[in-house]
PDB file of C-alpha atoms in Angstrom:
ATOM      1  CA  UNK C   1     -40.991 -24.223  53.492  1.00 86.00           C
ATOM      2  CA  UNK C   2     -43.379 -21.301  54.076  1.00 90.00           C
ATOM      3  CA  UNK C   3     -41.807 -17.561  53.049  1.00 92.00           C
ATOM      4  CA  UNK C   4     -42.950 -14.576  54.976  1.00 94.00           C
ATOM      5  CA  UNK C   5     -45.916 -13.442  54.434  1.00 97.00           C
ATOM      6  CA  UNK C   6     -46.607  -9.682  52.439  1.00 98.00           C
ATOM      7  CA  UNK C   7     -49.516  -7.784  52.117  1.00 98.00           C
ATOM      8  CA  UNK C   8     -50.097  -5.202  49.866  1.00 98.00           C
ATOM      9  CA  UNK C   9     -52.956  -2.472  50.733  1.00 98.00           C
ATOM     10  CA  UNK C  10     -54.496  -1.605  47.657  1.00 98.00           C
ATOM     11  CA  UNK C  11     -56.713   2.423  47.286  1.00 98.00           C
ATOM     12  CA  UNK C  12     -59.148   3.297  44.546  1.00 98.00           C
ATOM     13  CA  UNK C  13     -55.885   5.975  43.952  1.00 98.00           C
ATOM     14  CA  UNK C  14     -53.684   2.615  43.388  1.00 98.00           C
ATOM     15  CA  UNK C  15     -56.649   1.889  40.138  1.00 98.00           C
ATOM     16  CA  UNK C  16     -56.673   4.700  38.714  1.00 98.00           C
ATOM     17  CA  UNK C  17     -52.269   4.608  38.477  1.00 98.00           C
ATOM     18  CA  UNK C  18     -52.317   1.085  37.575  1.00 98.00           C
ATOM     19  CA  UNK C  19     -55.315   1.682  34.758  1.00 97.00           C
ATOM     20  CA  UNK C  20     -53.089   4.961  33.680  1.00 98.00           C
ATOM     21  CA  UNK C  21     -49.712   2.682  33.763  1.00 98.00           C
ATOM     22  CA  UNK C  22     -51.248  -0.552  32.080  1.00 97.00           C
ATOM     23  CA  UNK C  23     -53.923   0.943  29.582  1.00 95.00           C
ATOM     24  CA  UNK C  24     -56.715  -1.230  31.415  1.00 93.00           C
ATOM     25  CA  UNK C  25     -59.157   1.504  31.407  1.00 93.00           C
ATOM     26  CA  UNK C  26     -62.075  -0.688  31.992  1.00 91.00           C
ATOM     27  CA  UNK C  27     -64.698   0.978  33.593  1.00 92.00           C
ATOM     28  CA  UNK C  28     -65.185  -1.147  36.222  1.00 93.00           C
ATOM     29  CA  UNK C  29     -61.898  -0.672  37.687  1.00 95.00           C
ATOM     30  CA  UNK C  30     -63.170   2.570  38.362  1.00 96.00           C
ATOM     31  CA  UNK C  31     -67.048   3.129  38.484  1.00 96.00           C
ATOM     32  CA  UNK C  32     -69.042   2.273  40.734  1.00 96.00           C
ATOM     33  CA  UNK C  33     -71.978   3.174  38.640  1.00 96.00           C
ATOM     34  CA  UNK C  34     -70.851   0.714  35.889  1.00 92.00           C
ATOM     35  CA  UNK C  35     -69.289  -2.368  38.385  1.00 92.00           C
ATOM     36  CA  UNK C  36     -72.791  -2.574  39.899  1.00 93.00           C
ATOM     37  CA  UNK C  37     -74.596  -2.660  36.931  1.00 91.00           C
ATOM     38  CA  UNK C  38     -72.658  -5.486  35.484  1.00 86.00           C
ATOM     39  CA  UNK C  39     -73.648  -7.211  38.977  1.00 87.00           C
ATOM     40  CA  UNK C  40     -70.453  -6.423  40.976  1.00 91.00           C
ATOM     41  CA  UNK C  41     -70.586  -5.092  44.766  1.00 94.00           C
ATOM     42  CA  UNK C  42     -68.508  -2.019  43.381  1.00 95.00           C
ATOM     43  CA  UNK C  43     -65.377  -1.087  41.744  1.00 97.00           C
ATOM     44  CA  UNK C  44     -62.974  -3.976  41.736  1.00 97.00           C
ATOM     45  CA  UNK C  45     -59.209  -4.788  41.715  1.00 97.00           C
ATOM     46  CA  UNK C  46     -57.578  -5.039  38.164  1.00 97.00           C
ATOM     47  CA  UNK C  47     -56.568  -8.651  37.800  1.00 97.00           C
ATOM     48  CA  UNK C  48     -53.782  -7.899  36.624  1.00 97.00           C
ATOM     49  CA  UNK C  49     -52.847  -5.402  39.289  1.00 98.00           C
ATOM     50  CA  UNK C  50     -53.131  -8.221  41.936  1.00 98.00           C
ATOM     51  CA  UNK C  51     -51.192 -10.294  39.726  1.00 98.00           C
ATOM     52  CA  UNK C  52     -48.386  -7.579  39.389  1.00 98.00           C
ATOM     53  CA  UNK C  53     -48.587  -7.114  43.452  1.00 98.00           C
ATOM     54  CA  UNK C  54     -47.942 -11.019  43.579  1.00 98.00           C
ATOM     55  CA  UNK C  55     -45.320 -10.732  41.477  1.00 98.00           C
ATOM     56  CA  UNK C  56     -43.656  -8.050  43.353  1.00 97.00           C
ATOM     57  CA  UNK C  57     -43.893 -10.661  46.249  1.00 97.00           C
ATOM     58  CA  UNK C  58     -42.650 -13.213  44.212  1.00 97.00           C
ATOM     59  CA  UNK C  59     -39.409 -11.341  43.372  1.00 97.00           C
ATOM     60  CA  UNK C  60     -38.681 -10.018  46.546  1.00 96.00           C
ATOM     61  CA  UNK C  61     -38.456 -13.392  47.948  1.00 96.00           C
ATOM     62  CA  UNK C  62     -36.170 -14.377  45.249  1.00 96.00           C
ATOM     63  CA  UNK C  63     -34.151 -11.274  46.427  1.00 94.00           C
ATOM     64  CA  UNK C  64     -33.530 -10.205  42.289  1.00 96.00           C
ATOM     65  CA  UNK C  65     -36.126  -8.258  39.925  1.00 96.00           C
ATOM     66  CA  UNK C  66     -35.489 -10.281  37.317  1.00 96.00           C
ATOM     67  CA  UNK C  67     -35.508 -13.592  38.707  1.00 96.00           C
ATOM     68  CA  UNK C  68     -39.309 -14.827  37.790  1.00 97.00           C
ATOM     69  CA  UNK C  69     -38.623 -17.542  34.469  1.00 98.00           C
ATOM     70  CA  UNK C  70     -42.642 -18.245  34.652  1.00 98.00           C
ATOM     71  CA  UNK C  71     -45.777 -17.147  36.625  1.00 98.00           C
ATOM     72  CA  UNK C  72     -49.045 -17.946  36.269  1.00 98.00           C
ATOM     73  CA  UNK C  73     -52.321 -17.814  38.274  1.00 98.00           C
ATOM     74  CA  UNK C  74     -56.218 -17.949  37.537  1.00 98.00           C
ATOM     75  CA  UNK C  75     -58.407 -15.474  38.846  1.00 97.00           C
ATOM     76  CA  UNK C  76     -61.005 -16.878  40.976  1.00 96.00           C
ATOM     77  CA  UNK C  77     -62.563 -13.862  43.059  1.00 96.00           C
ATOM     78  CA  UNK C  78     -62.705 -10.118  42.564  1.00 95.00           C
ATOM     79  CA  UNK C  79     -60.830  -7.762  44.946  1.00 98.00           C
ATOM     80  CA  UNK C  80     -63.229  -5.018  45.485  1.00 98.00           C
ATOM     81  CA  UNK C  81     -61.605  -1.599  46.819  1.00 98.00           C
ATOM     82  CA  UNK C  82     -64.096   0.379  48.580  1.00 98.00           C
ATOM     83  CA  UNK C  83     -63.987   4.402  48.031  1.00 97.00           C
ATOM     84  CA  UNK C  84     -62.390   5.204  51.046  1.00 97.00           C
ATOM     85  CA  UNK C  85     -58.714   5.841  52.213  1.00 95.00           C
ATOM     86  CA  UNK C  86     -57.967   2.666  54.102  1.00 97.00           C
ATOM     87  CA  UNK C  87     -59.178   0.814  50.309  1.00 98.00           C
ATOM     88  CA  UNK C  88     -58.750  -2.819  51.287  1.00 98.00           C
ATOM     89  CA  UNK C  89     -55.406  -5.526  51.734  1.00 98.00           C
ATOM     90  CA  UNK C  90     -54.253  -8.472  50.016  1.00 98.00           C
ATOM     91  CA  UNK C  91     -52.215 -11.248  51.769  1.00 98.00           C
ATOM     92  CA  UNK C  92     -49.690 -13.205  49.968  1.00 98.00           C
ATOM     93  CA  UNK C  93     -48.117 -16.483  50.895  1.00 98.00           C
ATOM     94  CA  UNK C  94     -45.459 -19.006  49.430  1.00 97.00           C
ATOM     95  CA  UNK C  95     -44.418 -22.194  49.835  1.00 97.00           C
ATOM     96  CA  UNK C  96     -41.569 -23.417  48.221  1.00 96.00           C
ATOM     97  CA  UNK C  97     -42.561 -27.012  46.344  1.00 95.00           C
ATOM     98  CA  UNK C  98     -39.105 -27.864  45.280  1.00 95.00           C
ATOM     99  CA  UNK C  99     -36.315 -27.390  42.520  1.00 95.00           C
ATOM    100  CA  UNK C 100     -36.907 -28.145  39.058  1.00 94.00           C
ATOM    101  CA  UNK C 101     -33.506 -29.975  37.128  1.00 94.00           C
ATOM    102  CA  UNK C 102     -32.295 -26.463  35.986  1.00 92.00           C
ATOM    103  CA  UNK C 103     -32.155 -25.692  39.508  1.00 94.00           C
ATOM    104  CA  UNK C 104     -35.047 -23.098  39.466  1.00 97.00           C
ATOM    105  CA  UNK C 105     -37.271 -22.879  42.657  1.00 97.00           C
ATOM    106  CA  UNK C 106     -41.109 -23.348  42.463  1.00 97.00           C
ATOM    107  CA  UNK C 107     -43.336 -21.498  44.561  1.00 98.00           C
ATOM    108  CA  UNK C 108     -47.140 -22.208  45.141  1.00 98.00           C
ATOM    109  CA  UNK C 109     -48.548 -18.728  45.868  1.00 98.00           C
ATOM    110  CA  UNK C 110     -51.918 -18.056  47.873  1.00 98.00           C
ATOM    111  CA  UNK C 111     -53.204 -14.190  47.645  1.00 98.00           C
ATOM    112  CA  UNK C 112     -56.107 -13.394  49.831  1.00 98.00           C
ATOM    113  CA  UNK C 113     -58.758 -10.857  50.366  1.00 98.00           C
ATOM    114  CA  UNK C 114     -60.856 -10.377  53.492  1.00 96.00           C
ATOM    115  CA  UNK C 115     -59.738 -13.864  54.339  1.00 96.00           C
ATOM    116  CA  UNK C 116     -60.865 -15.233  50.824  1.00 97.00           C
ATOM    117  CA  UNK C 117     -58.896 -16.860  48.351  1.00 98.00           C
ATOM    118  CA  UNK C 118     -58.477 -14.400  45.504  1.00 98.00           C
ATOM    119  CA  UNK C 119     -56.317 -16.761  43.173  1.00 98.00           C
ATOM    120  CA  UNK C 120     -55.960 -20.561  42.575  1.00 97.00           C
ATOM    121  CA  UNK C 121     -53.472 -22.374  40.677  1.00 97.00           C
ATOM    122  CA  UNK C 122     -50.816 -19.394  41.549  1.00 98.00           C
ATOM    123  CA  UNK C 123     -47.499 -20.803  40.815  1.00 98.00           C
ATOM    124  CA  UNK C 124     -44.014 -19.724  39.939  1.00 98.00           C
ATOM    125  CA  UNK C 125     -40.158 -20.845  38.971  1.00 98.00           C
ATOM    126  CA  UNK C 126     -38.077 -18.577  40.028  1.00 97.00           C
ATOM    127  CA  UNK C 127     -33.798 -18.137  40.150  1.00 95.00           C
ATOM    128  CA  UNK C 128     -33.515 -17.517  43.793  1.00 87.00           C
ATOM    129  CA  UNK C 129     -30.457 -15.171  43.924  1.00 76.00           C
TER     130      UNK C 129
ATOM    131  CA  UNK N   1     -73.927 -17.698  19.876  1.00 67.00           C
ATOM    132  CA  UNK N   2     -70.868 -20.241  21.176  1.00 84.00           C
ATOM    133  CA  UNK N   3     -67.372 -19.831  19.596  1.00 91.00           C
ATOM    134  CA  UNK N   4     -66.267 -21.665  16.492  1.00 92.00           C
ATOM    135  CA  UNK N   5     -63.828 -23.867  17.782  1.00 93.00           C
ATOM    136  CA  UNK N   6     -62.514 -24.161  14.121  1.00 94.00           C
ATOM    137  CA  UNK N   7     -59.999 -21.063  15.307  1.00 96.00           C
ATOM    138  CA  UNK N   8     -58.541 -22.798  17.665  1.00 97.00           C
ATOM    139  CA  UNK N   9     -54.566 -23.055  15.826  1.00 97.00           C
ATOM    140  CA  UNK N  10     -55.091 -19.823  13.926  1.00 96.00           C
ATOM    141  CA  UNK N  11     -52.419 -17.250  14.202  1.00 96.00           C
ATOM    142  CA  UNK N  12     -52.463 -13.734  13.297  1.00 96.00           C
ATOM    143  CA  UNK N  13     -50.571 -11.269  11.315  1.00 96.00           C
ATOM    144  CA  UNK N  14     -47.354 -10.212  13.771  1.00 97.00           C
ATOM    145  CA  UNK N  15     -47.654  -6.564  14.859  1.00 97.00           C
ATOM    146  CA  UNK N  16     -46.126  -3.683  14.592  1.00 96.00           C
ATOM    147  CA  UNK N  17     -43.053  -3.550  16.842  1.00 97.00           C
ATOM    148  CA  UNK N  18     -43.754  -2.020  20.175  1.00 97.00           C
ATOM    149  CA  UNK N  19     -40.745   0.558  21.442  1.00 98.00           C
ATOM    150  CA  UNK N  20     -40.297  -0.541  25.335  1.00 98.00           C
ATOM    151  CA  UNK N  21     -39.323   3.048  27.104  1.00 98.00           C
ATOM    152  CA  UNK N  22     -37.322   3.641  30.182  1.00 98.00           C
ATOM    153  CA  UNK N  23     -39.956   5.753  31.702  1.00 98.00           C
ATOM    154  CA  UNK N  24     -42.787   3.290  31.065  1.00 98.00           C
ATOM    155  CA  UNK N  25     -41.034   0.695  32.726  1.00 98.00           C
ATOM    156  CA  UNK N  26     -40.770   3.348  35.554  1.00 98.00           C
ATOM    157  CA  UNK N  27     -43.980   4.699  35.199  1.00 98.00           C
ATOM    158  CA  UNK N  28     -45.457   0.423  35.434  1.00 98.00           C
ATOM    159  CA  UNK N  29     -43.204   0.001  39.007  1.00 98.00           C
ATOM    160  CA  UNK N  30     -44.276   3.148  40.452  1.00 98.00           C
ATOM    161  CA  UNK N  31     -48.011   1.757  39.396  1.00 98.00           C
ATOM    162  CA  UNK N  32     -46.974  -1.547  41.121  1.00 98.00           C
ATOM    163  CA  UNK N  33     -44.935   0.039  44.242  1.00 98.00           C
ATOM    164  CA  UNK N  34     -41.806  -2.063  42.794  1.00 98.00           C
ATOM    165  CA  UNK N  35     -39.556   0.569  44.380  1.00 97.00           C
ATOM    166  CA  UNK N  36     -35.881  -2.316  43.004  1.00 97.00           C
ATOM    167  CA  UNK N  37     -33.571  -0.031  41.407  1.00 98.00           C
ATOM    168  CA  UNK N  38     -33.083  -1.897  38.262  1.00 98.00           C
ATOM    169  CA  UNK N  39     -36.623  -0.968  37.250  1.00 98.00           C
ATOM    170  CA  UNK N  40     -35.258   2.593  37.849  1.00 98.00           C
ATOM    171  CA  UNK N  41     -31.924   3.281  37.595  1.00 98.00           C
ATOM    172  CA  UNK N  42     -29.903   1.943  34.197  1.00 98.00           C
ATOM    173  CA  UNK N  43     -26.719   1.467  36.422  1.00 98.00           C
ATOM    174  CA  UNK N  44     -28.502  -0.953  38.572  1.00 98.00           C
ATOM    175  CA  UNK N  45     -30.089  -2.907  35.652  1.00 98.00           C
ATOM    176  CA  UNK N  46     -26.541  -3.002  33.676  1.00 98.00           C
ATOM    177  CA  UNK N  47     -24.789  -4.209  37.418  1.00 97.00           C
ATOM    178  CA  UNK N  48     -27.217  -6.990  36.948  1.00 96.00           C
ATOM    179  CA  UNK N  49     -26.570  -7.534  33.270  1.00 97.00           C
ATOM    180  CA  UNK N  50     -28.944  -5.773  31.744  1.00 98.00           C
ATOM    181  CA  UNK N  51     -28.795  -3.019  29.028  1.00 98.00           C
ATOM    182  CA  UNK N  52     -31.272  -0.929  30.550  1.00 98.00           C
ATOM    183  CA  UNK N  53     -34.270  -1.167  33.163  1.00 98.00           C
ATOM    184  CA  UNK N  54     -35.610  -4.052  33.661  1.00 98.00           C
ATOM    185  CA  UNK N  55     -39.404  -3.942  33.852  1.00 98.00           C
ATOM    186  CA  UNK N  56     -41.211  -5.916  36.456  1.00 98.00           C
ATOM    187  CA  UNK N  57     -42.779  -9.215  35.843  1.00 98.00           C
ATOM    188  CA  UNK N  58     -46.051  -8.347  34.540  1.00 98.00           C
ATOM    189  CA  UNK N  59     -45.062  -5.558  32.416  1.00 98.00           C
ATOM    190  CA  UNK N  60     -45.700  -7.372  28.947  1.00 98.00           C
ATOM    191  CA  UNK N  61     -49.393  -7.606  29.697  1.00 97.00           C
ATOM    192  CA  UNK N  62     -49.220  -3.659  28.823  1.00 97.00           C
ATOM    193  CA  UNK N  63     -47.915  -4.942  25.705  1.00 97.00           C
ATOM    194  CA  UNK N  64     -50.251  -8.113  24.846  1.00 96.00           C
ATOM    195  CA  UNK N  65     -53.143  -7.107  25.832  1.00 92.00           C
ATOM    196  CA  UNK N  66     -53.660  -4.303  22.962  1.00 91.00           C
ATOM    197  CA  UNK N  67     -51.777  -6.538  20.422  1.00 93.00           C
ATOM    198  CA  UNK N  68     -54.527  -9.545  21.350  1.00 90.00           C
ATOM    199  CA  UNK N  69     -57.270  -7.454  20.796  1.00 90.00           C
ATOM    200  CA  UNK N  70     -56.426  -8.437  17.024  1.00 93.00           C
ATOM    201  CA  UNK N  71     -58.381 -11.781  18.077  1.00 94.00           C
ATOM    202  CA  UNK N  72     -61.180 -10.645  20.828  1.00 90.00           C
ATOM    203  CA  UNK N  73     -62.075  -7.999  18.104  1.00 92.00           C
ATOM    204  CA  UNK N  74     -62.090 -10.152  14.869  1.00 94.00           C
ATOM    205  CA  UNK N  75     -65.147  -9.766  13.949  1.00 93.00           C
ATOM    206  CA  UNK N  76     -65.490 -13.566  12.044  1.00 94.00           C
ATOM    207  CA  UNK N  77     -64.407 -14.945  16.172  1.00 94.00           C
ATOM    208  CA  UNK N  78     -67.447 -12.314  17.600  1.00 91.00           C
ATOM    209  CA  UNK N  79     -66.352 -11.640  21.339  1.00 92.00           C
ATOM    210  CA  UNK N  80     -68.860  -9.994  23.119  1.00 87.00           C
ATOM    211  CA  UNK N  81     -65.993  -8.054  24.941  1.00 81.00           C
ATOM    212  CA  UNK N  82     -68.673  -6.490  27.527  1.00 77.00           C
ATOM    213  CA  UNK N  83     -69.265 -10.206  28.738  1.00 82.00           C
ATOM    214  CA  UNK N  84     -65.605 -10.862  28.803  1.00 87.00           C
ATOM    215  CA  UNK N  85     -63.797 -11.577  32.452  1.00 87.00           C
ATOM    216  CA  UNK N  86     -60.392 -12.505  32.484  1.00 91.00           C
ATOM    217  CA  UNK N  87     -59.642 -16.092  33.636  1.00 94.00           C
ATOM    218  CA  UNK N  88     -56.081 -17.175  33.447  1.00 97.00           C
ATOM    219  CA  UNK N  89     -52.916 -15.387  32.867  1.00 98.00           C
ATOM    220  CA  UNK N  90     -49.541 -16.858  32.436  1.00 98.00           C
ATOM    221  CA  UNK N  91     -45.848 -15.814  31.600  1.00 98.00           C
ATOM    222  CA  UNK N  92     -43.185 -17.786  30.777  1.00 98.00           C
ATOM    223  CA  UNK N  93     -39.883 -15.540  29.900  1.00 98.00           C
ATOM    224  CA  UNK N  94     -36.486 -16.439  27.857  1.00 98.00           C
ATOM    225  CA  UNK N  95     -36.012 -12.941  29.454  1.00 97.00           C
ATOM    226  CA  UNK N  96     -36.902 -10.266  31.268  1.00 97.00           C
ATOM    227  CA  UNK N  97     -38.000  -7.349  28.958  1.00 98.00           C
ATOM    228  CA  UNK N  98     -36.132  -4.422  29.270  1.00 98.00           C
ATOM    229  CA  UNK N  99     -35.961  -0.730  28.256  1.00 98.00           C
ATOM    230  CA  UNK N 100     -35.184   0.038  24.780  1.00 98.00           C
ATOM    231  CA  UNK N 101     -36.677  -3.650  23.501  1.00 98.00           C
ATOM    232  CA  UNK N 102     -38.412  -3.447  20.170  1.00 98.00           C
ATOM    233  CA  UNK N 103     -41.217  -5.949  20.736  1.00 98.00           C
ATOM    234  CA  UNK N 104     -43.528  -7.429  17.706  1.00 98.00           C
ATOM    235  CA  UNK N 105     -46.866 -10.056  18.992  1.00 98.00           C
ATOM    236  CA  UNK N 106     -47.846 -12.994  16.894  1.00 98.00           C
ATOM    237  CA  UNK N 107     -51.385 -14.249  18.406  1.00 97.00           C
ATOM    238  CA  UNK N 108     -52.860 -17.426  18.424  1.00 97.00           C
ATOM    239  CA  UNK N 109     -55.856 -19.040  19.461  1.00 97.00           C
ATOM    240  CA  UNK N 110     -54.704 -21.872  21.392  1.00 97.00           C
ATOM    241  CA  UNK N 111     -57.871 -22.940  22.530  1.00 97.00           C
ATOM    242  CA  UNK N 112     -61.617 -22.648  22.560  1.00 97.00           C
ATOM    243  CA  UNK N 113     -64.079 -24.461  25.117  1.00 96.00           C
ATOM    244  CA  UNK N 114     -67.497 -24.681  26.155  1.00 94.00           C
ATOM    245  CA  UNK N 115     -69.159 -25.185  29.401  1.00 93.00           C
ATOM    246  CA  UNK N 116     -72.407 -24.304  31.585  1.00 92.00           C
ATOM    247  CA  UNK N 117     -73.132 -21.714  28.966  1.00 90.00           C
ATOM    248  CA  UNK N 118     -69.991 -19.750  29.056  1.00 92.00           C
ATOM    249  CA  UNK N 119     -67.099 -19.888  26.376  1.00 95.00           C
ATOM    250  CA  UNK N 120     -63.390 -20.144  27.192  1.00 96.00           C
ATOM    251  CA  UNK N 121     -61.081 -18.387  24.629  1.00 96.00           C
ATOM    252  CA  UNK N 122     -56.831 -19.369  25.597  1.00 97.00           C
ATOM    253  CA  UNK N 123     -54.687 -17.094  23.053  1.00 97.00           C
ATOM    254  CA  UNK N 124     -50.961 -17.302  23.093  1.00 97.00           C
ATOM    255  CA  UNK N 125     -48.806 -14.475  22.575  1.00 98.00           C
ATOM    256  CA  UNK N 126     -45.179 -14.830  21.221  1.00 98.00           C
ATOM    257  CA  UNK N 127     -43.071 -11.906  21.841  1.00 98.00           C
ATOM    258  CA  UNK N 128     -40.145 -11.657  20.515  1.00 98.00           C
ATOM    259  CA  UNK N 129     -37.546  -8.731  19.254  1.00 98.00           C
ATOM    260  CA  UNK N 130     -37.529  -7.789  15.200  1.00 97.00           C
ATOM    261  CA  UNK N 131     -34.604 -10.170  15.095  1.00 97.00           C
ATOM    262  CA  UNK N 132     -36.453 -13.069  15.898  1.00 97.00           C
ATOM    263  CA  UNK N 133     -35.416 -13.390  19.164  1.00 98.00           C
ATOM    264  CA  UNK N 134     -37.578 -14.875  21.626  1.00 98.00           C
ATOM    265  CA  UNK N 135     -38.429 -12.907  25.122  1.00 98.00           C
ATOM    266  CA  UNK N 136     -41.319 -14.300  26.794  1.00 98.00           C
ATOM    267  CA  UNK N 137     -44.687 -16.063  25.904  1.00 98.00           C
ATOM    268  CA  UNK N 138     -47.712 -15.161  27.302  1.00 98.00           C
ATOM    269  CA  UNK N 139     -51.009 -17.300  28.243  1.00 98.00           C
ATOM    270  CA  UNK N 140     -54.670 -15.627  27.902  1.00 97.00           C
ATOM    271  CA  UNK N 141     -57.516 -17.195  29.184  1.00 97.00           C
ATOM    272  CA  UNK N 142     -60.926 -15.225  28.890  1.00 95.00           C
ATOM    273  CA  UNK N 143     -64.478 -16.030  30.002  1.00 93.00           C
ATOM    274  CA  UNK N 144     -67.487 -14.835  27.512  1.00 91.00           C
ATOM    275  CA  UNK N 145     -70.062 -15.611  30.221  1.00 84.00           C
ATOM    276  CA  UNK N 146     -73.541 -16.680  28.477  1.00 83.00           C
ATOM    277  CA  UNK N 147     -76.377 -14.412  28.147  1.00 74.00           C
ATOM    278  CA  UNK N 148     -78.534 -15.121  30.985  1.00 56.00           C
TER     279      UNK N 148
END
């Protein structure tokens, strides 16, 4: 069963709050000068902001904020945000895969970028309220 | 110069507990857009069960990530953190972590790999409360990409 899909639009103002929130303050989440001189088309995406966008996705569907038990996913493309005001969008599907013994959903997640796969292996069991 | 897989198993020292605030937790939803009550209001965390906010998913990244840099900065290990990208991440929770939690890391290198030139580092993270109590465990996998 597919859930609805979400997407999340994502603004070089959205990097510097996450950076500020998390700690990341890795350059590159915010240069431009230093994500292109480590070889990157510009300033990228956090990770883990993409991953904490996901998750929001993740626990709306389950309908409770505290309903994720595990979640995991492997970064496999970088989300660049351009320095402009639209800043770019992330899609973010899920198909339920079935319910473990505890009776805990799993969900396959797919996040995408400009039509490109951002994550692979995205998975989580959730207590669907 | 690759990784010495002999680390893979080691743990480190546990760290000095980490005080979970109410307005981080805030301050880490607004960050996210989670706009759910219970990461904002205590009433609707504690009409869910909770003592206090709950924080979102993510949240103990803020958390693990400065208590791991006991391994990527060990200087005997030798991460080149500028050639570090982040590979994996996983969580897996006893439960969610909420305000007022006192938090303590013990780190491990779970494991250490090699391949086309790059080096894989997986640490664990065990969080727990002062107690002993377990809260969630959290899965690390960096890339040290090779020079060249």
């Amino acid at each position: 069963m597919e859930l609805p899909v979400k997407t999340f639009r994502i603004t070089r103002a959205d990097l510097v709050r996450y950076a500020g929130a998390s700690g990341d303050f890795n350059q590159i989440h915010w240069s431009d000068r230093v994500a292109t001189k480590v070889g990157l088309p510009g300033v990228i995406a956090h990770g883990m902001f993409t991953m904490a966008l996901v998750g929001r996705a993740v626990t709306e569907w389950a309908g409770a904020p505290d309903a994720v038990v595990e979640y995991g996913v492997r970064f496999t493309r970088p989300v660049v945000v351009p320095d402009d005001d639209e800043g770019t969008e992330i899609e973010v599907r899920a198909a339920v895969k079935g319910v473990t013994e505890d009776g805990l959903t799993r969900l396959e997640l797919t996040a995408t970028c400009q039509g490109e796969k951002v994550l692979a292996q995205a998975r989580a069991t959730v207590r669907m309220a | 110069m690759p990784l010495d897989p002999s680390f893979v198993g080691r743990s480190y020292p546990p760290t000095a507990p980490y005080q979970v605030g109410r307005e981080k937790i805030r301050e880490f939803a607004t960050a996210i857009g989670a706009t759910d009550p219970a990461h904002h209001d205590p009433e609707a965390a504690r009409a869910l069960g909770h003592p206090d906010v709950v924080a979102p998913p993510t949240f103990p990244v803020v958390i693990t990530m400065a208590a791991s840099r006991q391994i990527v900065e060990d200087p005997e290990l030798g991460v080149d953190y500028s050639r570090v990208v982040h590979g994996d991440q996983r969580f897996a929770y006893t439960r969610p972590v909420v305000a007022g939690d006192e938090l303590i890391c013990v780190n491990t290198v779970e494991e250490i790999t090699a391949r086309g030139g790059h080096d894989f580092l997986t640490t664990r993270t065990d969080v727990s409360t002062p107690a002993g109590e377990p809260v969630v465990t959290v899965w690390s996998k960096i890339v040290v990409r090779g020079e060249g």
